[in-house]
XYZ file of C-alpha atoms in Angstrom:
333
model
C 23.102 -28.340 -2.694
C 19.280 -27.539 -2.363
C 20.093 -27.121 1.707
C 23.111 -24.509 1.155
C 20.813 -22.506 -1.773
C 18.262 -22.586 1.162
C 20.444 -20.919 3.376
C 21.837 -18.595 1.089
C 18.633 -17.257 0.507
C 18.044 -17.362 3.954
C 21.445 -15.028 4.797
C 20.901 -12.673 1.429
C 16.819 -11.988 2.448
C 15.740 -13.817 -0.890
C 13.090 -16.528 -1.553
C 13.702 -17.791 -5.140
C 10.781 -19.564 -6.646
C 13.273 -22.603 -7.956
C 17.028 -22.785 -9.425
C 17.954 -19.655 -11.041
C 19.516 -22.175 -13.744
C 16.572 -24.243 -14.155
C 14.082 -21.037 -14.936
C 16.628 -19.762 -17.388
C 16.853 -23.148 -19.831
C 13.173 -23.400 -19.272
C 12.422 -19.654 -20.688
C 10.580 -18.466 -17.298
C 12.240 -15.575 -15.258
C 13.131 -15.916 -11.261
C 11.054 -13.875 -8.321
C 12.844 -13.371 -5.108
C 11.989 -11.476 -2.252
C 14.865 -8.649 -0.694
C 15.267 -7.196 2.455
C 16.622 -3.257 2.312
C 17.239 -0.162 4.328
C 14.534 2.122 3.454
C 16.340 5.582 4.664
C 13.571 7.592 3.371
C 11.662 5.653 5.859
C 13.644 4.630 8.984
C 12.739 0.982 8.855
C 13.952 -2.335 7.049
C 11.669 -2.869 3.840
C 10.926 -5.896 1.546
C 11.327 -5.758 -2.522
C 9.732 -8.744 -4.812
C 11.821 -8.484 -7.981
C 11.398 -10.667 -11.148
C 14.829 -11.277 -13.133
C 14.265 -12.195 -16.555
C 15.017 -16.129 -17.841
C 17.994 -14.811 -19.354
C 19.507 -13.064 -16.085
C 21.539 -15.887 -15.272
C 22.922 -17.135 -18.322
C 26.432 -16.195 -17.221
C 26.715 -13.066 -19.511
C 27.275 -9.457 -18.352
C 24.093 -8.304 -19.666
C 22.496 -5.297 -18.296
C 18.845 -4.702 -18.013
C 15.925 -1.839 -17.920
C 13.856 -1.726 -14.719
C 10.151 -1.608 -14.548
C 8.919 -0.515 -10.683
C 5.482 -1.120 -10.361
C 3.783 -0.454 -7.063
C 0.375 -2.050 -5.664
C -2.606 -0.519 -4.411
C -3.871 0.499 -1.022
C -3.691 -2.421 1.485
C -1.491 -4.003 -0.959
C 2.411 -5.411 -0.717
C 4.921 -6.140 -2.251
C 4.015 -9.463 -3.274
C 0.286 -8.206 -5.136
C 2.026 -8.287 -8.267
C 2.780 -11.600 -8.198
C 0.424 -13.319 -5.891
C -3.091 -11.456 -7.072
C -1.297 -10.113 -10.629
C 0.661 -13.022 -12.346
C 2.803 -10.398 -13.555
C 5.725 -12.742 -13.617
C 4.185 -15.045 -15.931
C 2.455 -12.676 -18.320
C 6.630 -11.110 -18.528
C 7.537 -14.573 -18.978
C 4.506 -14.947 -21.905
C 5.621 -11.618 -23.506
C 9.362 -12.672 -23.777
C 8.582 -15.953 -25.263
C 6.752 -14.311 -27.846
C 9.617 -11.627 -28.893
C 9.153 -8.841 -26.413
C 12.588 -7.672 -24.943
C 13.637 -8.618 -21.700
C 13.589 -6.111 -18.224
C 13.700 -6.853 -14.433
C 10.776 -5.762 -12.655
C 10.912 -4.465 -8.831
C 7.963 -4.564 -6.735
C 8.284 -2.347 -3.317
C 6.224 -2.761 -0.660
C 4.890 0.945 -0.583
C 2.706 0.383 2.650
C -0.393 2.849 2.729
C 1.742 5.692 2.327
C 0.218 6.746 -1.367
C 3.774 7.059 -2.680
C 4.091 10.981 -0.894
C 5.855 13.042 1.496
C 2.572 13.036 4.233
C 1.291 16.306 5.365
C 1.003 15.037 8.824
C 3.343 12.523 10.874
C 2.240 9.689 11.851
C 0.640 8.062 15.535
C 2.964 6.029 16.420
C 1.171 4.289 19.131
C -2.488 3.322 17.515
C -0.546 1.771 14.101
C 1.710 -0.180 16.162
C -1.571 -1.574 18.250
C -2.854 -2.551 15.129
C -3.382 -6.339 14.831
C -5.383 -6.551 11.695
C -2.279 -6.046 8.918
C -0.011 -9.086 8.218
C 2.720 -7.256 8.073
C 4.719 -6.396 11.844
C 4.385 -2.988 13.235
C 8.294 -2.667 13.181
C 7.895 -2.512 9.400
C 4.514 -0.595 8.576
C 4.623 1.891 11.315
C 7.233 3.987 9.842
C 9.052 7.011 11.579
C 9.389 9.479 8.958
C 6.883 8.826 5.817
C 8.878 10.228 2.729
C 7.260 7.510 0.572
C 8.152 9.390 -2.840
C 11.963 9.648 -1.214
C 11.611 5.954 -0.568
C 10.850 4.731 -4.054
C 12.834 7.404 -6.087
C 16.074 7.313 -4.109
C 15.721 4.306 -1.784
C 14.483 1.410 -3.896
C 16.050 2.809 -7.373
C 19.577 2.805 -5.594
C 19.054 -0.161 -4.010
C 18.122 -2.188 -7.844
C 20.724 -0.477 -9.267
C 23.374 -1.333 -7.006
C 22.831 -5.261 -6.482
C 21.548 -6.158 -9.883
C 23.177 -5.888 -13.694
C 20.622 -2.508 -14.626
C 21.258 -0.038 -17.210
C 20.915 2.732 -14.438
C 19.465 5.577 -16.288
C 16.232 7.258 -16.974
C 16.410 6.454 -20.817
C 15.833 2.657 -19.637
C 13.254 3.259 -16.498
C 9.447 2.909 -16.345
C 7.162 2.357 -13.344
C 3.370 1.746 -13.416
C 1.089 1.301 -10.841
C -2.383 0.161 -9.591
C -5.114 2.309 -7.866
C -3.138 4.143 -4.915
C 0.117 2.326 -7.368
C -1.446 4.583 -9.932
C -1.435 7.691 -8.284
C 2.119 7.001 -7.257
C 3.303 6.029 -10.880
C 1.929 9.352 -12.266
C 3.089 11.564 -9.819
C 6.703 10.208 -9.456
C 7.226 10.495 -12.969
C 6.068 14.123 -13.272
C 7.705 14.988 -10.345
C 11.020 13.258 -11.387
C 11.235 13.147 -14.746
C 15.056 13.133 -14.827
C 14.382 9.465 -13.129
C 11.564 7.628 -15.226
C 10.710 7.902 -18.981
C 7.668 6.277 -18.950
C 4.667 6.107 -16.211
C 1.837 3.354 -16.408
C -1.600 4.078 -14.500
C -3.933 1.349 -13.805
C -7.272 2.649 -12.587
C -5.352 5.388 -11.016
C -6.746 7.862 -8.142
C -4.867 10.748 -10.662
C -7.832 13.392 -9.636
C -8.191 13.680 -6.077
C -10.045 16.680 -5.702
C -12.466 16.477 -7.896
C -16.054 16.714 -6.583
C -18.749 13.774 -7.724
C -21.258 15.419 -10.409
C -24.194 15.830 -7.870
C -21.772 17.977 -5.305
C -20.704 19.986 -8.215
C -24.373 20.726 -9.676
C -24.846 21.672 -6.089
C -22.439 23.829 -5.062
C -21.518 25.207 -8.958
C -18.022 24.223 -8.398
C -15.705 21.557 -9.658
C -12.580 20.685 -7.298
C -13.068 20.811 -3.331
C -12.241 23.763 -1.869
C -12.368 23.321 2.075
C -11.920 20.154 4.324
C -15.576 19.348 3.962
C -15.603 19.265 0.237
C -12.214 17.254 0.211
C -13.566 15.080 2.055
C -16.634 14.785 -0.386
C -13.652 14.332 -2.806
C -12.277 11.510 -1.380
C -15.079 9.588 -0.594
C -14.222 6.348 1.094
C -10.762 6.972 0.932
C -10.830 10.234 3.240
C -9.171 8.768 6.211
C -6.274 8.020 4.427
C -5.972 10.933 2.424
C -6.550 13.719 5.208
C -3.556 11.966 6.584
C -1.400 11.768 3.648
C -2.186 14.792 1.898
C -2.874 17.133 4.671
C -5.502 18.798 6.256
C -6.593 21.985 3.735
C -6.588 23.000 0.305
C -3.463 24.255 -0.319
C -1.620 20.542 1.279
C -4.067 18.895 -1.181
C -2.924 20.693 -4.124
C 0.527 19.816 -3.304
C -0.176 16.399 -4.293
C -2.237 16.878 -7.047
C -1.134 14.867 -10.201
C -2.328 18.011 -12.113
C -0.816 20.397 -10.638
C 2.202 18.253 -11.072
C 1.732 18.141 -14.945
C 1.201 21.610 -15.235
C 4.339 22.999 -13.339
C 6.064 19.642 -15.875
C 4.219 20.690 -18.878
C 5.870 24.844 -18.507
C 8.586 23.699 -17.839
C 8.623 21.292 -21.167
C 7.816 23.827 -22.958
C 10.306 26.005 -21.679
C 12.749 23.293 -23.051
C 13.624 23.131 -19.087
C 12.864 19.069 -18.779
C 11.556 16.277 -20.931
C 8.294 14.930 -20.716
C 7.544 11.005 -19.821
C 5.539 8.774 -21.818
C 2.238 8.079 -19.990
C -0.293 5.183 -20.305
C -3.653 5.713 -18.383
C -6.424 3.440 -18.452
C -9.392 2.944 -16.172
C -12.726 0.385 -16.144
C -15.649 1.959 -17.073
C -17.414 1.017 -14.074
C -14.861 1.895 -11.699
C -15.493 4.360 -8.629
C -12.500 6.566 -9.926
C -13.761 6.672 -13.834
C -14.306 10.616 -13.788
C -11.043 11.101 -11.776
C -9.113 9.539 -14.911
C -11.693 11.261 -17.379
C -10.794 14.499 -15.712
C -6.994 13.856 -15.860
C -6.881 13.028 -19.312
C -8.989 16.364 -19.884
C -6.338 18.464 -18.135
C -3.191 16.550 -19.879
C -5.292 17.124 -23.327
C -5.855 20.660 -22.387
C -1.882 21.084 -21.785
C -1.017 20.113 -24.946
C 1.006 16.940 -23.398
C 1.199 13.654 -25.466
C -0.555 11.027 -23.599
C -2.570 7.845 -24.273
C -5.809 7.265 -22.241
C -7.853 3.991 -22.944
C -11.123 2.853 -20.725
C -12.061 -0.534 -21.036
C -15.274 -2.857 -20.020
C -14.421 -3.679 -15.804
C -14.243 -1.895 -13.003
C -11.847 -1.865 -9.810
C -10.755 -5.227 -9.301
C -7.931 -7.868 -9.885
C -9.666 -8.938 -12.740
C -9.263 -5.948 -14.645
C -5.838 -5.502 -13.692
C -4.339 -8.772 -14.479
C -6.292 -8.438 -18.153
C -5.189 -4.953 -18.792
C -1.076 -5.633 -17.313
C -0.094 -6.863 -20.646
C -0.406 -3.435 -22.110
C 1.082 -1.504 -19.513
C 4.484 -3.964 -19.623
C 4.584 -3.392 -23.520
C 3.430 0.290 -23.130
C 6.946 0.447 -21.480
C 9.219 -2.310 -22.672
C 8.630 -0.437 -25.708
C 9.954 3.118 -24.350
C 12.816 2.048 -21.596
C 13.901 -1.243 -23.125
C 13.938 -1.152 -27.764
């Protein structure tokens, strides 16, 4: 039996972690790996999803889905591996929190966009230093917010039990996760209810204090001041947002809430449920300040917390308890 489960992983593009049947009398939920066609993308993709201990009881139960995404030179695995998410779900369901799956995409360095510019080819596929094969990070066509909203939410919804509506969707997100999680639920709120932001890069133009003392201005308004902006993560960002101003505020989370929060207002869409939190020490602690500011100024419900920590696992794997109840209690009560 353990040789034919082995290959059955093998053939389906799973890993499970031990007998589905096993984790379920023992109260602890099952992580397996999947293999999918990422059309958004043009390449085969991998998904870690956690099933809850209940998942294989033999009933027809249907589940809410949490997505949460990892940072930059993340994977699909961070979650587990670096996180422990699976066993702080499995710690929050033994003590009465309601069950969900959780899906995990591998999201590359793609920052969970449409990029303003197309990709080299040829230098990422020369590229040695990533574990991950060229044939599977050097991606074609880089519709990353495609991928996850159409892609990966199909893909959960058609091979496991879900309940496969927005009312019963959250996603969260670390760092470059963060960013994503924001902006994919503001920019399809008719897809997620709830959006969970971990030390989030949520204000990407905004200059650091001495620039803006300088120059008596706030957000960057050229390529030199985005770049200012972005700091160490400008040769990413020139890529994936663009190359001037107007690319940049394409992709800015508030822009995003603002165009969400008139059209609220107009009664024209419904607003998600947003958690933000950030470490006080962390490099992007006035980008989450500042996005809290403009959500506040809006009028749009929101919580914001900042905590003692700054941009590392450590904070994350403290602070991932509240973002799981933040939305088990909005997608899955």
């Amino acid at each position: 039996m353990r040789i034919l489960r082995a290959l059955a992983a093998l053939v389906l593009g799973t890993s499970l972690t031990a007998p589905a049947a096993a984790q379920a009398q023992t109260g602890t939920g099952t992580v397996r790996t999947d293999t999918l066609w990422a059309q958004a993308l043009g390449v085969q993709k991998a998904l870690t999803v956690y099933l809850p201990p209940s998942y294989h009881r033999g009933t027809s139960r249907r589940y809410p889905v949490l997505y949460y995404l990892h940072g930059k030179t993340g994977n699909e695995r961070n979650w587990v591996d670096a996180g422990a998410l699976h066993r702080t779900m499995d710690s929050l369901i033994a003590a009465g929190a309601p069950e969900a799956i959780i899906a995990m995409p591998d999201g590359d360095d793609g920052w969970y966009t449409t990029w303003g510019v197309l990709p080299d080819m040829g230098p990422c596929e020369r590229d040695t230093t990533r574990r991950e094969p060229a044939a599977t990070y050097c991606v074609p066509w880089t519709r990353y917010d495609d991928y996850i909203t159409f892609d990966i939410v199909r893909w959960v919804d058609s091979h496991y039990r879900t309940r496969a509506d927005r009312a019963h969707r959250g996603i969260a997100g670390l760092s470059m996760g963060g960013y994503g999680a924001i902006t994919l639920a503001l920019n399809y709120p008719t897809y997620f209810a709830a959006a969970a932001s971990h030390s989030g890069v949520l204000s990407p133009r905004l200059l650091p204090d001495s620039v803006q003392k300088s120059r008596g201005v706030k957000y960057a308004r050229d390529r030199e001041e985005m770049a200012l902006a972005a700091r160490s993560l400008w040769p990413q960002l020139w890529t994936a947002f663009g190359h001037d101003s107007i690319a940049w505020r394409g992709r800015d989370p508030q822009v995003f809430a603002e165009r969400l929060a008139s059209r609220v207002k107009a009664g024209k869409a419904t607003w998600p449920a947003l958690l933000i939190d950030v470490g006080v020490d962390d490099p992007w602690h006035a980008q989450n300040a500042d996005f809290d500011a403009t959500l506040t100024r809006l009028g749009m419900p929101h919580t914001y917390r900042e905590w003692p920590g700054t941009h590392n696992w450590d904070y994350w794997r403290s602070h991932s308890p509240e973002s799981l109840r933040f939305l088990l209690d909005r997608v899955a009560r």
